[in-house]
Coordinates of C-alpha atoms in Angstrom, one line a residue:
X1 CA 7.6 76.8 -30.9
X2 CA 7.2 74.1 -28.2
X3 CA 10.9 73.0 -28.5
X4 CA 11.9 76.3 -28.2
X5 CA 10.1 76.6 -25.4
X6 CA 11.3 73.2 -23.5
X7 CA 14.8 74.9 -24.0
X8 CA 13.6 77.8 -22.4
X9 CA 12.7 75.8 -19.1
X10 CA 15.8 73.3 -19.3
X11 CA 17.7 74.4 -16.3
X12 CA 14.3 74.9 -14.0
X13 CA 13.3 71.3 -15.3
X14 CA 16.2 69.7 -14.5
X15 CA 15.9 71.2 -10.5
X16 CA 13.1 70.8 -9.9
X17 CA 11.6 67.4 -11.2
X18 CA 11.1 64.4 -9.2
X19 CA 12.2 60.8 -10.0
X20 CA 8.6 60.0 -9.7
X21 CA 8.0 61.9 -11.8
X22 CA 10.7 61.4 -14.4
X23 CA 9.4 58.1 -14.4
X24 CA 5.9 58.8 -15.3
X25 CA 6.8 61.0 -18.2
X26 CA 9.1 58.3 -19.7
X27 CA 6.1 56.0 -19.5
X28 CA 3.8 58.7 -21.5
X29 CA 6.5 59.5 -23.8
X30 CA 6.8 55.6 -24.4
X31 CA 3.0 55.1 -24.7
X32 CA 2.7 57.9 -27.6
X33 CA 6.1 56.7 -29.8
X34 CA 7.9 59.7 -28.6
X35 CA 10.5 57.3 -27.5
X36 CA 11.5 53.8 -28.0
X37 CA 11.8 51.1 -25.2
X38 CA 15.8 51.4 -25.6
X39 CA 15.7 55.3 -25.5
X40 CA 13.7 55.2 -22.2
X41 CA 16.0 52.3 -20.6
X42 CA 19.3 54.6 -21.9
X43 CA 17.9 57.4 -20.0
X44 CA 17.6 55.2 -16.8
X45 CA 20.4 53.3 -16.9
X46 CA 23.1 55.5 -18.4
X47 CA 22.4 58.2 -15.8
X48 CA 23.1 57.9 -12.3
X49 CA 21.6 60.7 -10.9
X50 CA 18.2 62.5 -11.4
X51 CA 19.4 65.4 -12.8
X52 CA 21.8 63.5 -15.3
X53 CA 18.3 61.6 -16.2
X54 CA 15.9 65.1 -16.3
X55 CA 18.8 66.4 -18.8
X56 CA 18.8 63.6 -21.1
X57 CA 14.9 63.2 -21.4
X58 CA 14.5 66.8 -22.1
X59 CA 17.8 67.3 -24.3
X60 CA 16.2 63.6 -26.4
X61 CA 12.7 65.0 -26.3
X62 CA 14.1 68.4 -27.7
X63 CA 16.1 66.9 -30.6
X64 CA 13.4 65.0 -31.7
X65 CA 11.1 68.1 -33.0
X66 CA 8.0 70.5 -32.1
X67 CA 5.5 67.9 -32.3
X68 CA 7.4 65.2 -29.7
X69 CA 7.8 68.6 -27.3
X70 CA 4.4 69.5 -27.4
X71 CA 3.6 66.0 -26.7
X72 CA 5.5 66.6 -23.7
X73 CA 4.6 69.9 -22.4
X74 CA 0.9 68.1 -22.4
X75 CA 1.8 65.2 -20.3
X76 CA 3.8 68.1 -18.0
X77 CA 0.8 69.6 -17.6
X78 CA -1.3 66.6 -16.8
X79 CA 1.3 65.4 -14.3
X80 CA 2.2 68.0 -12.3
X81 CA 0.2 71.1 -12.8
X82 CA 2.6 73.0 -10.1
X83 CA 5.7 72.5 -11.9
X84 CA 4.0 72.9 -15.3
X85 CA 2.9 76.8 -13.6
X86 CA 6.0 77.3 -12.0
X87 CA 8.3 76.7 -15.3
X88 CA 6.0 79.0 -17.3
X89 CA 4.3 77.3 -19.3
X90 CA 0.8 78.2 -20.8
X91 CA -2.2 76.4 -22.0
X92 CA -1.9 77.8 -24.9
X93 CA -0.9 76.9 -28.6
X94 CA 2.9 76.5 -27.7
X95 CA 1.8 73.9 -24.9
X96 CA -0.8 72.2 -26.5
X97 CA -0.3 68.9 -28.4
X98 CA -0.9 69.4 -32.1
X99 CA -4.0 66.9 -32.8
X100 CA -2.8 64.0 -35.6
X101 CA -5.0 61.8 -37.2
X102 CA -4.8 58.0 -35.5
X103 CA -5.9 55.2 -37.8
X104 CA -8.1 52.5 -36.2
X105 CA -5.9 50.1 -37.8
X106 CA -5.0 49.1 -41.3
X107 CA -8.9 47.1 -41.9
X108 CA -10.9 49.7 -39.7
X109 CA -10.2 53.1 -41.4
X110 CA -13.4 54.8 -41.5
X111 CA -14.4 56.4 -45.2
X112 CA -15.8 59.9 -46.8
X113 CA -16.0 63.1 -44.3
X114 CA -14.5 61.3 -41.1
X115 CA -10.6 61.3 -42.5
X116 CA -11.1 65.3 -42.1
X117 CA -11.0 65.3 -38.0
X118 CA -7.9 65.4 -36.9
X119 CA -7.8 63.4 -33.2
X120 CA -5.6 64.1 -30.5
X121 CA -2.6 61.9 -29.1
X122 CA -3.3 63.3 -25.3
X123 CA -5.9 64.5 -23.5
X124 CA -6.2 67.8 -23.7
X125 CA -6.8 70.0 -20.2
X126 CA -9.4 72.1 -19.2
X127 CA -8.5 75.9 -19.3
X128 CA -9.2 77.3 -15.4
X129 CA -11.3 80.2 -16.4
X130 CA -13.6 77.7 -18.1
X131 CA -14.2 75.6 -14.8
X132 CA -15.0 78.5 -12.9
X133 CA -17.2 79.8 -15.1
X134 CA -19.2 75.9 -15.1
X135 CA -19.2 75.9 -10.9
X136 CA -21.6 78.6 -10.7
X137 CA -24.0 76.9 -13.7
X138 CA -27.5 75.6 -11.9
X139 CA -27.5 73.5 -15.6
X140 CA -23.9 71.7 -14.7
X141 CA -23.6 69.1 -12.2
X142 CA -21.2 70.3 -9.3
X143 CA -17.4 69.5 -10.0
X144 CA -15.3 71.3 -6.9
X145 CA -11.6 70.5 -6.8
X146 CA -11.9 68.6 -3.7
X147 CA -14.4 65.9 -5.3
X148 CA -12.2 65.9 -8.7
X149 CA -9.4 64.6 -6.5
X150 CA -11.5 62.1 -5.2
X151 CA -12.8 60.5 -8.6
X152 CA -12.6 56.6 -8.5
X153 CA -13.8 54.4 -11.1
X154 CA -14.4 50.6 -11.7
X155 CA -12.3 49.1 -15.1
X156 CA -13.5 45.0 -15.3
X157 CA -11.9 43.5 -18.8
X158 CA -12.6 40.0 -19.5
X159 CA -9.9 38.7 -21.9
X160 CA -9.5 34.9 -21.3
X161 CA -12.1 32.2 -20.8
X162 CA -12.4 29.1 -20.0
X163 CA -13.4 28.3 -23.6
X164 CA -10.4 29.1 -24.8
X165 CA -11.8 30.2 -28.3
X166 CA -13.9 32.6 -26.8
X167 CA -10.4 34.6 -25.7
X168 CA -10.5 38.7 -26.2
X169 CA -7.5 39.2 -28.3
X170 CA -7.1 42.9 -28.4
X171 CA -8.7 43.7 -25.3
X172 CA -5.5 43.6 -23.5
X173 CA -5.0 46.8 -25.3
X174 CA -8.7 48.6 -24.7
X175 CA -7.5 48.1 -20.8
X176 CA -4.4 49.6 -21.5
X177 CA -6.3 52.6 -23.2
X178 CA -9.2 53.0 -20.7
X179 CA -7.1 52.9 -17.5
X180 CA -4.8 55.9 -19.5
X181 CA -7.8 57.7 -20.3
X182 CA -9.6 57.3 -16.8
X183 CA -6.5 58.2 -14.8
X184 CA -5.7 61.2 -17.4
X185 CA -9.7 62.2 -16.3
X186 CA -8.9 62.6 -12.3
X187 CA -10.1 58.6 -11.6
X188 CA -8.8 56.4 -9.1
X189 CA -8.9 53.1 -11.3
X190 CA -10.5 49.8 -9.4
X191 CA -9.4 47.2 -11.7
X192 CA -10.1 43.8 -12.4
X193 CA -9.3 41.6 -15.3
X194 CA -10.9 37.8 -15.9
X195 CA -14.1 37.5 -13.7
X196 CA -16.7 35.3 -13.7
X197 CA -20.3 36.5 -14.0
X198 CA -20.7 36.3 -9.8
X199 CA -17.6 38.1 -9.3
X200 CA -18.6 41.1 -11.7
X201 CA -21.6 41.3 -9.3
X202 CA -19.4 41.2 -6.1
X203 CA -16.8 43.8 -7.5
X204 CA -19.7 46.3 -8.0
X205 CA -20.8 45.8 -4.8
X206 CA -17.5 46.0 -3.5
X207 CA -17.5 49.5 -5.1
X208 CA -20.5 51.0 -4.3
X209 CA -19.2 50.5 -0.7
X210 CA -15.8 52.7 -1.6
X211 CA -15.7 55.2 0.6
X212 CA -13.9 57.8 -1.7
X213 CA -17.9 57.8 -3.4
X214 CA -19.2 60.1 -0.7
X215 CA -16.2 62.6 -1.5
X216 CA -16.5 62.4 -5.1
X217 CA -18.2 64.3 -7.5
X218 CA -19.1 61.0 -10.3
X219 CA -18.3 57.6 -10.5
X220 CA -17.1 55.4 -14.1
X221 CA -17.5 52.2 -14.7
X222 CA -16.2 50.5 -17.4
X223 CA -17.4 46.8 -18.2
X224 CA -15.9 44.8 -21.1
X225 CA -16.5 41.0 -22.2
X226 CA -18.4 38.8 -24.5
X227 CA -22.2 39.6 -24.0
X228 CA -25.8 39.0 -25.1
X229 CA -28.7 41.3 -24.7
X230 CA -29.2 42.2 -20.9
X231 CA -25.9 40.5 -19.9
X232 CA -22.2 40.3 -19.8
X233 CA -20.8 37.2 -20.1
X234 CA -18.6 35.7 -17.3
X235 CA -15.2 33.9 -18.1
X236 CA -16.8 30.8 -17.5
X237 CA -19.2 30.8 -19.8
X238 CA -20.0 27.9 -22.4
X239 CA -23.3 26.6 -24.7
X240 CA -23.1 23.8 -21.8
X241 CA -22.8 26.4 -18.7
X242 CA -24.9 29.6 -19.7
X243 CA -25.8 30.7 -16.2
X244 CA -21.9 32.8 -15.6
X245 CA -23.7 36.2 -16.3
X246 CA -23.7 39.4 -15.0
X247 CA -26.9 41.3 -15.3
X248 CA -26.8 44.8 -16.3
X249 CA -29.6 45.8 -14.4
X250 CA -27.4 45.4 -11.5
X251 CA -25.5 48.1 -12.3
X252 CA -28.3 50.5 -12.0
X253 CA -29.5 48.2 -9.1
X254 CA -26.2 48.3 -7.0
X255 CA -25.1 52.1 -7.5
X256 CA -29.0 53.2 -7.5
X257 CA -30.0 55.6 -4.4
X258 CA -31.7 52.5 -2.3
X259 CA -28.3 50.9 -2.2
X260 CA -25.6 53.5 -3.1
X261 CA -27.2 56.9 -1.0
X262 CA -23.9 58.0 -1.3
X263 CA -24.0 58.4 -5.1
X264 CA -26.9 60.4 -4.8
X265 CA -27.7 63.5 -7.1
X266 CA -23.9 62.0 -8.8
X267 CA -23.4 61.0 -12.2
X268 CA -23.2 57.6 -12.8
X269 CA -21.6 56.9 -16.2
X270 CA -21.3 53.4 -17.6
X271 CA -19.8 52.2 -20.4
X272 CA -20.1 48.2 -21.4
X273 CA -18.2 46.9 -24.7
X274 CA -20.2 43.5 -25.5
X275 CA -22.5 42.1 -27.6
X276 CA -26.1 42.5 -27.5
X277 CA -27.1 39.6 -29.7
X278 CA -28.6 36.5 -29.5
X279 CA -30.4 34.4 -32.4
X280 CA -30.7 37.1 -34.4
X281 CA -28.1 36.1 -36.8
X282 CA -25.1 37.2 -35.4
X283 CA -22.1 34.3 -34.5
X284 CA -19.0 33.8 -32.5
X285 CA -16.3 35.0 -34.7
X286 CA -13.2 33.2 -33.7
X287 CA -9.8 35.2 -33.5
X288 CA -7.0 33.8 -35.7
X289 CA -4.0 35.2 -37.0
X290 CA -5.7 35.7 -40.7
X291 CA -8.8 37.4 -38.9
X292 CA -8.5 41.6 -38.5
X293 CA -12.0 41.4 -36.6
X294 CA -13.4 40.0 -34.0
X295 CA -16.8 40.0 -32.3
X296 CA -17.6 40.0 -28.3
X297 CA -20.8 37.6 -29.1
X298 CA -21.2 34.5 -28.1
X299 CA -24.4 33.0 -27.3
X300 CA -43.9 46.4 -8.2
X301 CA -44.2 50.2 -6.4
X302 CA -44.0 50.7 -3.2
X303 CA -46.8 51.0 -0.9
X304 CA -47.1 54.7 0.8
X305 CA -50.1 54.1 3.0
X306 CA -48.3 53.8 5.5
X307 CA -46.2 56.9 6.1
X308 CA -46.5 58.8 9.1
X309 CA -43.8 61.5 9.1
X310 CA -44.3 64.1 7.1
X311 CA -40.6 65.1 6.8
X312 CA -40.1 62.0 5.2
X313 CA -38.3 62.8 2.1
X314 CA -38.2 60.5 -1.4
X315 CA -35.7 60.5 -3.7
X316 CA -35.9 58.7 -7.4
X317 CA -34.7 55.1 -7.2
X318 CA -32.8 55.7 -10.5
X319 CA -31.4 58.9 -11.1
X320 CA -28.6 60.5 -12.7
X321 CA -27.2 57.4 -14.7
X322 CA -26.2 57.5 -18.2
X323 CA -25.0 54.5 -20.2
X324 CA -23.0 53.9 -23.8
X325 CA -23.5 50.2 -24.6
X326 CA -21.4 49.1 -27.6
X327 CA -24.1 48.2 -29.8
X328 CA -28.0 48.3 -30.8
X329 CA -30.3 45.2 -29.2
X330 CA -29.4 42.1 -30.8
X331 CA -26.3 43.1 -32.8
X332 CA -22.8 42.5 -32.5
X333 CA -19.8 44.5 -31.5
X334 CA -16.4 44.2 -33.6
X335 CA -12.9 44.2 -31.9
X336 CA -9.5 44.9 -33.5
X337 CA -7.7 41.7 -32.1
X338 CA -4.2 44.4 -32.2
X339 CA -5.9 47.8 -31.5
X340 CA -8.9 46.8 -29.6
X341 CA -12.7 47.4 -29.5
X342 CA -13.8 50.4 -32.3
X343 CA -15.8 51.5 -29.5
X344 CA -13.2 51.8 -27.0
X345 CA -10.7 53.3 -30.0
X346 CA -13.1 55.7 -30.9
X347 CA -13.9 56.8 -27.1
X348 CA -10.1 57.5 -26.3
X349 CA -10.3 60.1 -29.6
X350 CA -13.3 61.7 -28.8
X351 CA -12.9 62.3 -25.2
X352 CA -8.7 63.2 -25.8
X353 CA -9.7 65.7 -27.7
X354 CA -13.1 66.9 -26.6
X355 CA -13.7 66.1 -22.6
X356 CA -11.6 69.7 -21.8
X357 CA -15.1 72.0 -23.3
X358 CA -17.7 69.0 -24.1
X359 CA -20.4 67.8 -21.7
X360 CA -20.8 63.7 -21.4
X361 CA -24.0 62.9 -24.1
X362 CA -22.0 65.4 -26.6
X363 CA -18.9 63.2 -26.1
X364 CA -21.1 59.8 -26.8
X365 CA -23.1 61.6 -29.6
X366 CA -19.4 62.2 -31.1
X367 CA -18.7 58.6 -30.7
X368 CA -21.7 57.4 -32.1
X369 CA -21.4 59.7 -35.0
X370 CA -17.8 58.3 -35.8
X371 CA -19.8 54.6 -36.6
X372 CA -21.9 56.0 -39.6
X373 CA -19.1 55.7 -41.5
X374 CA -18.0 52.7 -40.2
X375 CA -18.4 49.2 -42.5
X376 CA -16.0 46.5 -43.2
X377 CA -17.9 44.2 -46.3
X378 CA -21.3 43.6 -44.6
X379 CA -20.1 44.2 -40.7
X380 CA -22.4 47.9 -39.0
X381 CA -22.3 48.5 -35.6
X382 CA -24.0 51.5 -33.6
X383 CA -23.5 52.1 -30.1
X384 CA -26.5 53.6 -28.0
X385 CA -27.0 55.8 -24.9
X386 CA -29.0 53.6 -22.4
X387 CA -31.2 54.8 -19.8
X388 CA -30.3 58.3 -19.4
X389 CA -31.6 60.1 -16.0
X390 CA -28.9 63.0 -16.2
X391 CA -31.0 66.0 -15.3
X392 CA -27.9 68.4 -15.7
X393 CA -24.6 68.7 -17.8
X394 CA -21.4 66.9 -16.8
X395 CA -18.1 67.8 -17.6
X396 CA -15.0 65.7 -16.5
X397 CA -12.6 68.5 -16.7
X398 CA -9.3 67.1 -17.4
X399 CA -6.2 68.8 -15.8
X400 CA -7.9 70.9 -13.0

């Protein structure tokens, strides 16, 4: 029993833990429901010391049953593997969180055989012997602990605009959720929030130029906004001023071997949450308080005569890139204007609970399968994998 087994470790915990780290456990513990804002500020102000405050989280974790233990041993383990090891714990059942079923949101619940997986509140780690046996796979793309520690990602949410009825309610939470979920996968998170279409360009620029990329063993980039096919829409954008775009071609053009050699032979994983329509039917769908959902719409080869070295070697322009957009060509994505996107909802489930033993198009085939289900009167939505070059399996690994 995981309280049972927080018991067990009391005295150890309470020596050894950092404030630091106190800290970050109070914020998880927070994030999940485990506690309340005036539980967590009672453990911090009522307790002058650290060890006073390492008593009372454990001691309020404890009383509060298996499930808000496990919860914890998890975020232990995700924190601070050394301590995790050195108290005893395991990866096994007694340390693991129990999976519970998260709703989407009272509107967005979807029907028939999906209610029967049960989804997991925190990310679940990696077992050891399972990353070992992957680093000596010629089918699995190379993941040493060295470049895991030296993940970074790119996170861009677009939430206001200058039209303000083109504002992202509810993507303040699908930032929330994607920097928890990226951090929880190894990531450094490069973040920006509210850029126009020219400064989405110039922030993946910025990052291809990071210089953790040569250490690192894949890159993430996360891009959400209002969008229409081949484009995300900047925060400037109006019917009168439809030039503040970002291309998404430039994604593939800016982290692409010519530009980016030191993402070379690296997965590139992208994910964009924006529409894909145009005239095809689909509309702005303005937010209001009576409104449960939302949608992010709104309206040659190179010559080779020339080479003289024959230890000239040529790589692909494009390789090793894979990309889940949101939606099919020329539909509409919907947003939760409390819980966020579906797609973003539905990628925090799949990869909390799967990213520890699945490989990245098995996590996007997972998310794509949770939309057959989904409908909401006449609303469908689909997302699609995008120009996939991966020539081998990825894993992220969580917890190594």
């Amino acid at each position: 029993m995981a309280g049972k087994e927080l018991a067990r470790v009391r005295s150890k915990f309470v020596e050894k833990v950092s404030n630091p780290l106190l800290k970050d456990l109070l914020d998880d513990l927070l994030h999940d429901g485990v506690l309340n804002d005036g539980q967590k500020d009672s453990i911090l102000e009522e307790n002058t010391n650290r060890a006073d405050k390492a008593r009372s989280l454990i001691d309020t974790v404890k009383r509060k049953g298996d499930e808000a233990s496990r919860k914890m041993i998890a975020h232990l383990h995700s924190r601070d593997l050394m301590l995790y090891s050195e108290l005893g714990l395991t990866c096994g059942e007694p340390a693991q969180p129990e999976p519970q079923m998260k709703a989407a949101g009272p509107q967005m619940k979807a029907a028939g055989p999906q209610m029967k997986q049960e989804w997991s509140t925190v990310l679940l780690p990696t077992p050891k012997e399972f990353w070992e046996k992957k680093l000596n796979d010629s089918e699995v793309y190379p993941a040493a602990e060295k470049s895991i520690r030296n993940r970074v990602a790119l996170l861009i949410t677009n939430i206001t605009f200058t039209d303000k009825r083109s504002n992202r309610n509810g993507a303040e939470k699908d930032e929330e959720d994607m920097e928890k979920l990226l951090t929880g996968l190894g990531y450094e998170v490069v973040k920006y929030t509210n850029l126009t279409g020219k400064e989405i360009d110039d922030a993946v620029i910025r990052f291809s130029k990071h210089p953790k990329l040569r250490e690192t063993d894949s890159v993430v980039v996360v891009i959400m906004s209002h969008g229409k096919l081949g484009a995300v829409l900047g925060i400037n954008w109006t019917k009168e001023k439809s030039d503040d775009v970002f291309p998404i071609n430039n994604l593939h053009k800016h982290l692409g071997t010519e530009n980016c050699p030191a993402l070379l032979h690296k997965p590139k994983i992208i994910i964009i949450q924006a529409c894909r329509g145009e005239d095809k039917g689909s509309v702005l769908v303005k937010d209001g308080a009576d409104q449960d959902v939302a949608c992010d719409d709104v309206l040659q080869p190179d010559d080779m005569d020339d080479i003289e070295d024959d230890a000239l070697e040529f790589v692909n322009k494009e390789k090793d890139f894979i990309s889940l957009l949101s939606c099919t060509p020329d539909t509409v994505s919907y947003r939760d204007t409390v819980n966020g996107s579906l797609l973003i909802q539905y990628i925090v489930d799949v990869f909390f609970t799967f990213a520890h033993k699945e490989e990245i198009e098995k996590l996007f085939k997972k998310v794509m399968r949770r939309f057959e289900d989904f409908s909401i009167e006449y609303r469908r939505q689909m997302p699609t994998k995008d120009r996939v070059t991966l020539t081998k399996d990825f894993y992220f690994f969580p917890g190594i």
